Short mmCIF file of N, CA and C and ligand atoms in Angstrom, two decimals:
data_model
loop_
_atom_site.label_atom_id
_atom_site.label_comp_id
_atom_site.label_asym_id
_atom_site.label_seq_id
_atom_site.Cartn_x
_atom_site.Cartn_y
_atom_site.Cartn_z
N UNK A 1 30.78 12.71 -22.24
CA UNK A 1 29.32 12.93 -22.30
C UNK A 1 28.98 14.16 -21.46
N UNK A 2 27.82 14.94 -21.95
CA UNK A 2 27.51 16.12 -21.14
C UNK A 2 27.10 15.94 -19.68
N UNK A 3 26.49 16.42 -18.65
CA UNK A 3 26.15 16.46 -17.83
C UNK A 3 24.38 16.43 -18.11
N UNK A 4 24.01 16.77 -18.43
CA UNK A 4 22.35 16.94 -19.11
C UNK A 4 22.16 15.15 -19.92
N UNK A 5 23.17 14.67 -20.21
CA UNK A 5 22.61 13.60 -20.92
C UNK A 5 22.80 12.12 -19.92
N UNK A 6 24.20 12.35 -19.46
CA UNK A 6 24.12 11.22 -18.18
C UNK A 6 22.92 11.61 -17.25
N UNK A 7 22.80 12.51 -16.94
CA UNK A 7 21.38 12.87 -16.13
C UNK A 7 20.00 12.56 -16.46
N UNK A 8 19.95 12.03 -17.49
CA UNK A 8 18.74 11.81 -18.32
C UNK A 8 18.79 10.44 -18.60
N UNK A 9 19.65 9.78 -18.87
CA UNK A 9 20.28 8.25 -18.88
C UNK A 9 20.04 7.47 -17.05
N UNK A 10 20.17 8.55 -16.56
CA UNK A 10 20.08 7.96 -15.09
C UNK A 10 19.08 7.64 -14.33
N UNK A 11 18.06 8.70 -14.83
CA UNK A 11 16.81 9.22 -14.49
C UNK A 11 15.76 8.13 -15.30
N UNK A 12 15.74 8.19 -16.60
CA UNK A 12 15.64 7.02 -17.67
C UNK A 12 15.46 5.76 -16.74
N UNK A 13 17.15 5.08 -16.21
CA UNK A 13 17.08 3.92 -15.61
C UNK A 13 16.55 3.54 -14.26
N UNK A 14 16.15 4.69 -13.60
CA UNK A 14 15.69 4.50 -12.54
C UNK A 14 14.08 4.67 -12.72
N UNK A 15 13.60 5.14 -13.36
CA UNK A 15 12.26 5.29 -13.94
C UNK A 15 11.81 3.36 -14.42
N UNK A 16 12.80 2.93 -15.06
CA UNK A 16 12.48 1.73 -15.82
C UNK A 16 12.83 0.54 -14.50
N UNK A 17 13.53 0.88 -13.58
CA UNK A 17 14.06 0.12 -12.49
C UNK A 17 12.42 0.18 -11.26
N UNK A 18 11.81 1.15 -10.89
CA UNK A 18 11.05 1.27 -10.12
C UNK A 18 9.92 0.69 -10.87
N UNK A 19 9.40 0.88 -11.81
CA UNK A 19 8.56 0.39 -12.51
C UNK A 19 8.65 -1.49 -12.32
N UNK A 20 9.24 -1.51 -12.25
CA UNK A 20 9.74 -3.18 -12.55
C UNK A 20 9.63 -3.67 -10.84
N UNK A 21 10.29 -3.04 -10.01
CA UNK A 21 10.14 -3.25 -8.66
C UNK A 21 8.37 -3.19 -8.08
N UNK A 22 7.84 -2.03 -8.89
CA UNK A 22 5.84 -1.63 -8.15
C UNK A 22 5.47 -2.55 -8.84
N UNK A 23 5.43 -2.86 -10.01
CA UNK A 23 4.38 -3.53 -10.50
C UNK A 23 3.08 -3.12 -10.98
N UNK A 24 3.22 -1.64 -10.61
CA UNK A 24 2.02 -0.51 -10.97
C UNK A 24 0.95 -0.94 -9.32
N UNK A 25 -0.45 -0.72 -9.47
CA UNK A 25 -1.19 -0.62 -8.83
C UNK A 25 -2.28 -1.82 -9.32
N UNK A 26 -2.44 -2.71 -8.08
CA UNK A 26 -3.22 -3.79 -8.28
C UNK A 26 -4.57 -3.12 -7.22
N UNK A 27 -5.58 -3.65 -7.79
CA UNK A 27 -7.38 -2.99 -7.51
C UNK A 27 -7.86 -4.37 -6.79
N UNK A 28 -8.43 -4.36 -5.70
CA UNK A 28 -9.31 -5.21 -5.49
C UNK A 28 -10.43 -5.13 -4.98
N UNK A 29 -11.88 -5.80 -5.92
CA UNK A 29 -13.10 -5.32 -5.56
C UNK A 29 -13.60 -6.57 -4.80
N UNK A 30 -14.62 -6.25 -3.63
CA UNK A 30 -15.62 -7.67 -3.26
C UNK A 30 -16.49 -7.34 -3.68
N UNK A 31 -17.71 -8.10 -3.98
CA UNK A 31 -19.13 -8.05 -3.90
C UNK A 31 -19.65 -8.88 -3.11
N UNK A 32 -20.53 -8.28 -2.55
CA UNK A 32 -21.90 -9.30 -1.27
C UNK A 32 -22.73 -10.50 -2.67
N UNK A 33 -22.15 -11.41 -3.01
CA UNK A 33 -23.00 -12.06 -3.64
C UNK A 33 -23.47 -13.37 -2.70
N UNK A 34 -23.89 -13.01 -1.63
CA UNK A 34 -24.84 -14.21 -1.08
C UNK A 34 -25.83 -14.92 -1.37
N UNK A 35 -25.82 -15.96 -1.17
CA UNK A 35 -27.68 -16.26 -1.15
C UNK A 35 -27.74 -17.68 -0.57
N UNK A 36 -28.87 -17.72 0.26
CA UNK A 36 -30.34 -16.29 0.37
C UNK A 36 -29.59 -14.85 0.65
N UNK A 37 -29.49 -13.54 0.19
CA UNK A 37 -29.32 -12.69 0.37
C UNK A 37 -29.27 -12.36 1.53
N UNK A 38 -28.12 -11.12 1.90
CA UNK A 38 -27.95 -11.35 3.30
C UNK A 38 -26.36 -10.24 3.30
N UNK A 39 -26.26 -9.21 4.35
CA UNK A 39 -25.91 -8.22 4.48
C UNK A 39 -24.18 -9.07 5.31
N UNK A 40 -23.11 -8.23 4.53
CA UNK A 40 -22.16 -8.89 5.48
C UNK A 40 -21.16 -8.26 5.81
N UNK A 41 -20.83 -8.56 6.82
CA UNK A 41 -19.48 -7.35 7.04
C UNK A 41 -17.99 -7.61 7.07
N UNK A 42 -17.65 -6.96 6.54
CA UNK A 42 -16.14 -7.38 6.00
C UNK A 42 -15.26 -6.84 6.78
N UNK A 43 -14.01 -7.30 6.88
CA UNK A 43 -12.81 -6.73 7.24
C UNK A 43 -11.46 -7.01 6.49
N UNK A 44 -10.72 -6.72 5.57
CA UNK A 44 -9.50 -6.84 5.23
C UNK A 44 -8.18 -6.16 5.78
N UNK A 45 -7.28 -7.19 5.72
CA UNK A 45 -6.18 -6.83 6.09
C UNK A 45 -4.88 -6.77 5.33
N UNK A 46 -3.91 -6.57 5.68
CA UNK A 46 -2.32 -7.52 5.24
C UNK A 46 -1.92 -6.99 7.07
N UNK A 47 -0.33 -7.49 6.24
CA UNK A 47 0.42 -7.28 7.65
C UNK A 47 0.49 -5.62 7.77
N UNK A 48 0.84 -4.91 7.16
CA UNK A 48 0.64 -3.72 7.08
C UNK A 48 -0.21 -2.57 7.15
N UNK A 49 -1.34 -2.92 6.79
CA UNK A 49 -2.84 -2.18 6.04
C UNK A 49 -3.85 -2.97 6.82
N UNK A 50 -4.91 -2.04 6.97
CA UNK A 50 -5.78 -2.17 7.64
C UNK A 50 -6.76 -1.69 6.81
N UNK A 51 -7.92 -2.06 5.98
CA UNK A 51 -8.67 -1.74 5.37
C UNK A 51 -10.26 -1.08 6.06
N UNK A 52 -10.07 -1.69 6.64
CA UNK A 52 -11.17 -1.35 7.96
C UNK A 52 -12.57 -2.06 7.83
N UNK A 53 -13.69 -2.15 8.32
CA UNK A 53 -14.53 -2.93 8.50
C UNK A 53 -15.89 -2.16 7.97
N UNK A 54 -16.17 -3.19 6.66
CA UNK A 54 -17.13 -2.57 6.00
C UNK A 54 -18.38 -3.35 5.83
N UNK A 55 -19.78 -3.10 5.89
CA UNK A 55 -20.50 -3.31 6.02
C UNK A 55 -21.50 -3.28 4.12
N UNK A 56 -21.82 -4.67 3.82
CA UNK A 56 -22.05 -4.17 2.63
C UNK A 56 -23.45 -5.32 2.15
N UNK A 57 -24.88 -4.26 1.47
CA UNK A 57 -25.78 -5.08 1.11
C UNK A 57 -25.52 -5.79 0.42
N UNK A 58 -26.81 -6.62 0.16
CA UNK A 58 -26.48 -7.84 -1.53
C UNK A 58 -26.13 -6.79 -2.24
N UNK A 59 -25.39 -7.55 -2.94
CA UNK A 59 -25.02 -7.13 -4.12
C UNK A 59 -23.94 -5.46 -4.03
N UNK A 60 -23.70 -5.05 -3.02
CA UNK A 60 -22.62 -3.95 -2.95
C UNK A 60 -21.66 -4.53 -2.90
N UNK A 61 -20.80 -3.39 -3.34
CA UNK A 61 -19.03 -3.98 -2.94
C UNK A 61 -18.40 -2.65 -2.66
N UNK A 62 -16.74 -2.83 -1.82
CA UNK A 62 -15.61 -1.85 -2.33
C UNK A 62 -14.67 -2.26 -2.64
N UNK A 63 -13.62 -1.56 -2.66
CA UNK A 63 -12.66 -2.02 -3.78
C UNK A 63 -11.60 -1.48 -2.70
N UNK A 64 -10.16 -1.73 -3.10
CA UNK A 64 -8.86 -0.98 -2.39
C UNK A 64 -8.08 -1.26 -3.05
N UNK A 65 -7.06 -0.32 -2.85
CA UNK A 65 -5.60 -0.87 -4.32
C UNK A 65 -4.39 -0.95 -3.17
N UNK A 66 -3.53 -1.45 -3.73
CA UNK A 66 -2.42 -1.37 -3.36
C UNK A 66 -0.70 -1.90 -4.00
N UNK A 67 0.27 -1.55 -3.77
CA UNK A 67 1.00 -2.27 -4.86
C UNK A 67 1.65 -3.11 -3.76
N UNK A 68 1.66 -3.90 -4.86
CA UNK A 68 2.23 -5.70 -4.03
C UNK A 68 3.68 -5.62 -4.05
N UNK A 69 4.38 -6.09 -3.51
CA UNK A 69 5.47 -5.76 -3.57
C UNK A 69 6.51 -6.91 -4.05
N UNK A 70 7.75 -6.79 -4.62
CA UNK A 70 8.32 -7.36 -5.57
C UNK A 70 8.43 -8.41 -5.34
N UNK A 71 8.05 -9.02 -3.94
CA UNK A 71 8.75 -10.54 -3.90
C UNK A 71 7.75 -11.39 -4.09
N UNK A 72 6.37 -10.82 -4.36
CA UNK A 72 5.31 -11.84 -4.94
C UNK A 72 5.07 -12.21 -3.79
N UNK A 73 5.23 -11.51 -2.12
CA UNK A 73 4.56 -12.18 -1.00
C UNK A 73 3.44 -11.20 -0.47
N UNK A 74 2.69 -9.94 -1.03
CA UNK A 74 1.69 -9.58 -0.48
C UNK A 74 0.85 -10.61 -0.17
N UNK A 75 0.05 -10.28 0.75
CA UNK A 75 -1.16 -11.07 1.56
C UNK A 75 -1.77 -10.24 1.70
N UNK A 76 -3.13 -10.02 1.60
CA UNK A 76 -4.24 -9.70 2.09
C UNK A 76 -5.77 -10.63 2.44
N UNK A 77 -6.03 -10.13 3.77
CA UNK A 77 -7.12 -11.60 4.09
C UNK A 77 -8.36 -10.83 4.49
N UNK A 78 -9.63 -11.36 4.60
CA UNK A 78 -10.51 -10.82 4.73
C UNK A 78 -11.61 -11.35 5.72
N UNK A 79 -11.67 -11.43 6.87
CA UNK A 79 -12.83 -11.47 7.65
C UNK A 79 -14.10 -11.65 6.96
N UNK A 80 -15.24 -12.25 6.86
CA UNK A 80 -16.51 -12.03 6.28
C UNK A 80 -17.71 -12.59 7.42
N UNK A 81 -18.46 -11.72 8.23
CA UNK A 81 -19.68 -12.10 8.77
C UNK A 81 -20.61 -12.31 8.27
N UNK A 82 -21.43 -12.98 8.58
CA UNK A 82 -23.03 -12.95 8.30
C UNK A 82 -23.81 -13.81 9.04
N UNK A 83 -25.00 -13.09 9.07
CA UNK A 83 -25.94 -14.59 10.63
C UNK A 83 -25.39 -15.61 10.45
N UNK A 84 -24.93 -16.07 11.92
CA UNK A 84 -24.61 -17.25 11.67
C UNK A 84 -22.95 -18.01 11.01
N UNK A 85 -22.62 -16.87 10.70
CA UNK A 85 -21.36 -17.69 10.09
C UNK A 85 -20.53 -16.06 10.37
N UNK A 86 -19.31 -17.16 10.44
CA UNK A 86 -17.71 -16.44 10.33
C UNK A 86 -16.93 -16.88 9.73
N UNK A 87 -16.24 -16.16 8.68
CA UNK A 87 -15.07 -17.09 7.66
C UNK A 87 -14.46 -15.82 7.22
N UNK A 88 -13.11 -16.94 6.59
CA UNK A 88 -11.96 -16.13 6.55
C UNK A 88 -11.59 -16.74 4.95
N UNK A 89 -10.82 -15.50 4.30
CA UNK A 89 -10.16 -15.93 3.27
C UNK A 89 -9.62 -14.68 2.77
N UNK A 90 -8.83 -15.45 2.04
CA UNK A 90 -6.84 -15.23 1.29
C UNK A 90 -7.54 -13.91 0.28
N UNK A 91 -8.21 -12.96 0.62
CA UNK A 91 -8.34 -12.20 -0.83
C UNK A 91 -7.31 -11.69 -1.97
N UNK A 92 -6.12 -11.60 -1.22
CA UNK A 92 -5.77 -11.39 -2.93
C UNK A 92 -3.80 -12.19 -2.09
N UNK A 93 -3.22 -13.26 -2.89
CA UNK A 93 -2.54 -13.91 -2.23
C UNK A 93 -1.22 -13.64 -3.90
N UNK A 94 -0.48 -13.13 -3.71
CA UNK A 94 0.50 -12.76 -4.87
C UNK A 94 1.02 -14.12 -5.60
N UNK A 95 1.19 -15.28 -4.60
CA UNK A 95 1.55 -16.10 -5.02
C UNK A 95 0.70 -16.98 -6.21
N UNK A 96 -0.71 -16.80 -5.65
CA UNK A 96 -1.96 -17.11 -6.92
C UNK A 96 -2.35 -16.55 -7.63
N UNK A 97 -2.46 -15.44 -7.02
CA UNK A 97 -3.12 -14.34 -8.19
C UNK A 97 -2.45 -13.44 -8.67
N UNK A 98 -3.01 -13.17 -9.94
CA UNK A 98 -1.78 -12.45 -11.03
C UNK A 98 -2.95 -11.17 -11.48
N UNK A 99 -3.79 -11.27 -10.80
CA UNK A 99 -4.67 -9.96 -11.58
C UNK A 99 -4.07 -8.96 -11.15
N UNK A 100 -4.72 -7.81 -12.12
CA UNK A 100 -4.33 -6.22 -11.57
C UNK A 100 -6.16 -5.94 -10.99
N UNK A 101 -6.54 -5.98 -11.89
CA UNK A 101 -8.08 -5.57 -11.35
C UNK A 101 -8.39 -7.21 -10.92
N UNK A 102 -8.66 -7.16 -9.33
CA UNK A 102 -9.20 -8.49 -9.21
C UNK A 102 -10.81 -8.37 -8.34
N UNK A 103 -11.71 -9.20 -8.77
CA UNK A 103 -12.92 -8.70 -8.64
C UNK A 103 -13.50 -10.20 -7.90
N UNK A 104 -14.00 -10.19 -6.64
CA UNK A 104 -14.30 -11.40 -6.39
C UNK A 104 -16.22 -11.02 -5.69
N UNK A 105 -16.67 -12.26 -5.83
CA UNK A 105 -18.13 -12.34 -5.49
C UNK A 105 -18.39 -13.29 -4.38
N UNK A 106 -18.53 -12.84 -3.31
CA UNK A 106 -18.83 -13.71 -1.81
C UNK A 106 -19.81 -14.67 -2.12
N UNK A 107 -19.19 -16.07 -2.02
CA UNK A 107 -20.86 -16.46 -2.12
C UNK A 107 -20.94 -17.80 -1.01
N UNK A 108 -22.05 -18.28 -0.48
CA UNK A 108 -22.04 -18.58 0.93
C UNK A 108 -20.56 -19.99 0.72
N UNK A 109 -20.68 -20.63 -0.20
CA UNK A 109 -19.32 -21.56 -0.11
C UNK A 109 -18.22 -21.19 0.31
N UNK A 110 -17.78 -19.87 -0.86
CA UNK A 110 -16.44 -19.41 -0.95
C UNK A 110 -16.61 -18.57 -1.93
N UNK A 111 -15.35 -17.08 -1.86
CA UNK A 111 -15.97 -16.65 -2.84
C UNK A 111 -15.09 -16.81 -4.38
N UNK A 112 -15.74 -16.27 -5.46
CA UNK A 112 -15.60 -16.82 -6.67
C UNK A 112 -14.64 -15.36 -7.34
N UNK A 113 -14.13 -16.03 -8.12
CA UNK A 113 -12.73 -14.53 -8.57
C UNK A 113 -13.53 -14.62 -10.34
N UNK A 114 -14.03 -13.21 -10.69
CA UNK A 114 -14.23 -12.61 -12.00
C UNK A 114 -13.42 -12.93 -13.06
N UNK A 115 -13.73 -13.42 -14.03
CA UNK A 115 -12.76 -13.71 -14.96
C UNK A 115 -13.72 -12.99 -16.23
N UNK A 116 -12.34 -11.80 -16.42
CA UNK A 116 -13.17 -11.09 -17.37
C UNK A 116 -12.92 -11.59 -19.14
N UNK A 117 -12.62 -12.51 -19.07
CA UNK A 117 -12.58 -13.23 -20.67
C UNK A 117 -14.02 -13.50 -20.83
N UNK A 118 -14.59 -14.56 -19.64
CA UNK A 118 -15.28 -15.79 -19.92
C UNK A 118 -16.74 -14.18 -19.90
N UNK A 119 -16.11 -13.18 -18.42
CA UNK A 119 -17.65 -12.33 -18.39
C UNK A 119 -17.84 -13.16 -17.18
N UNK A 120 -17.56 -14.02 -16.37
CA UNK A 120 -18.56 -14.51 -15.41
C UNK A 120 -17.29 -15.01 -13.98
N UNK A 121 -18.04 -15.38 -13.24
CA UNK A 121 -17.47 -15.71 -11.73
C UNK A 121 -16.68 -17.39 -11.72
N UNK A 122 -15.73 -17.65 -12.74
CA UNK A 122 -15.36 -19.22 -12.85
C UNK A 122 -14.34 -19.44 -12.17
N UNK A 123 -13.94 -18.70 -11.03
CA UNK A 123 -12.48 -19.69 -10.41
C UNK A 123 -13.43 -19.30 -8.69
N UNK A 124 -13.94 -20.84 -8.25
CA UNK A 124 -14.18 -20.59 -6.64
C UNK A 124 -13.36 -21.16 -6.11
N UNK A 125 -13.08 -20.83 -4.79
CA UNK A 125 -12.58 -21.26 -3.76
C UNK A 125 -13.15 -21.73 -2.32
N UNK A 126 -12.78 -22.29 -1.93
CA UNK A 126 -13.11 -22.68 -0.49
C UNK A 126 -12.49 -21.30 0.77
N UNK A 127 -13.43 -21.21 1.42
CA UNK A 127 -13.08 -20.36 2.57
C UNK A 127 -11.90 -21.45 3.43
N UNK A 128 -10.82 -20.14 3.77
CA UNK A 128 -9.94 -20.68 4.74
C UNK A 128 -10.07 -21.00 5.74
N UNK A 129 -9.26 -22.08 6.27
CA UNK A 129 -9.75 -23.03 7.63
C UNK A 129 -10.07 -21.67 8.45
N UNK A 130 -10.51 -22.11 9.73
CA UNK A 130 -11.59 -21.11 10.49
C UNK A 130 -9.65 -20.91 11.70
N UNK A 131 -9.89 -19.89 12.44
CA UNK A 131 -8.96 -19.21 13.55
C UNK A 131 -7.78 -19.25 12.29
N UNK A 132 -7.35 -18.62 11.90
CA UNK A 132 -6.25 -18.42 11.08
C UNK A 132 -5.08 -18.15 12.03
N UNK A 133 -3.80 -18.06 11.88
CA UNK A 133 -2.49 -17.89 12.74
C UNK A 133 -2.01 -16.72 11.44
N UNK A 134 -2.25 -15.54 11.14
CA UNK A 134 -1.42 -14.83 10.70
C UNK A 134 -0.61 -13.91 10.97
C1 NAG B 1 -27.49 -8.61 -8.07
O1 NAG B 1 -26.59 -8.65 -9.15
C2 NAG B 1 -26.87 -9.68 -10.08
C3 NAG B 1 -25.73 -9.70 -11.08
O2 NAG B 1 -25.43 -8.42 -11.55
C4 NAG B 1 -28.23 -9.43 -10.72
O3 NAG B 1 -28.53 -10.46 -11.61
C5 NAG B 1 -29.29 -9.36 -9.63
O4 NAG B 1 -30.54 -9.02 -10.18
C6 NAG B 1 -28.91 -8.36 -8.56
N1 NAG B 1 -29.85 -8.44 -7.45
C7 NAG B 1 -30.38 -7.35 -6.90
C8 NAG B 1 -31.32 -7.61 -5.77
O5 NAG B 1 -30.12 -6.22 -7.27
C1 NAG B 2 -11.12 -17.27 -18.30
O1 NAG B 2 -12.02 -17.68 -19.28
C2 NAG B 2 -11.40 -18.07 -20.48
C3 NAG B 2 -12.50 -18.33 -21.49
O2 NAG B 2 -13.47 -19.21 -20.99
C4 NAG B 2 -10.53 -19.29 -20.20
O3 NAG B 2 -9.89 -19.71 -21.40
C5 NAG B 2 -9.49 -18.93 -19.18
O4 NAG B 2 -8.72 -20.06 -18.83
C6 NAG B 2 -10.14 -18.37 -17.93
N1 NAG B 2 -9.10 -17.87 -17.04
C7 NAG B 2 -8.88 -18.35 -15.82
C8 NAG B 2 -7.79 -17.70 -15.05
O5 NAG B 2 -9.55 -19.26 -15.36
#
């Protein structure tokens, strides 16, 4: 075989090998869906990343991407203030969630993950126990 074609065969498999390892780029949006309406400030993390501490009206959100990594153990968690309350939760947990675009809506229970079939907010959750050990 030439040199130009094993080189291209190689390149090929490592192209199809990394792909398979990223997983591409997973998106995750919050929205302030409180109510009574009510301004809250966020913080996300993983062990790695530091998203930093964002401050967001009703109804704003941001978003952050990142690629999860192959063993299906990214974590990312999220701080959420508001008068009166402090809570914590699992925002995007590899082991549950399988979205690429994952879109969740704060709402004073817990917040609710976008399901873009139905169009609406149908999988809630409960906020995680309070002092977390992560
Ligand atoms: C917030 O967003 C919801 C859903 O898009 C909408 O129904 C509501 O009117 C919005 N509220 C404000 C104050 O913009
Ligand atoms: C999203 O909504 C569709 C249609 O209602 C439903 O069949 C599907 O199970 C929902 N997906 C999740 C992950 O709940």
């Amino acid at each position: 075989m030439n040199r130009l074609l094993i080189t291209s065969l190689m390149i090929f498999a490592l192209t199809t090998m990394c792909e398979g390892v990223f997983w591409g780029i997973t998106h995750v949006k919050v929205i302030n869906g409180l109510e009574p309406q009510s301004d809250v400030i966020a913080h996300c993390r993983s062990k790695d990343d530091d998203i930093g501490v964002i401050q967001l009206r009703h109804n704003d959100s941001f978003q952050f991407q990142f690629r999860p990594n192959f063993w299906k153990k990214t974590l990312f968690y999220c701080s959420f203030v508001w008068p009166g309350q402090v809570q914590w939760f699992d925002i995007f947990k590899h082991s549950r969630d399988d979205c690429k675009f994952c879109t969740w809506s704060v709402r004073t229970g817990g917040p609710c993950m976008y399901n873009y079939t139905a169009e609406t907010f149908d999988r809630c959750f409960k906020w995680n126990k309070k002092n977390p050990v992560y």
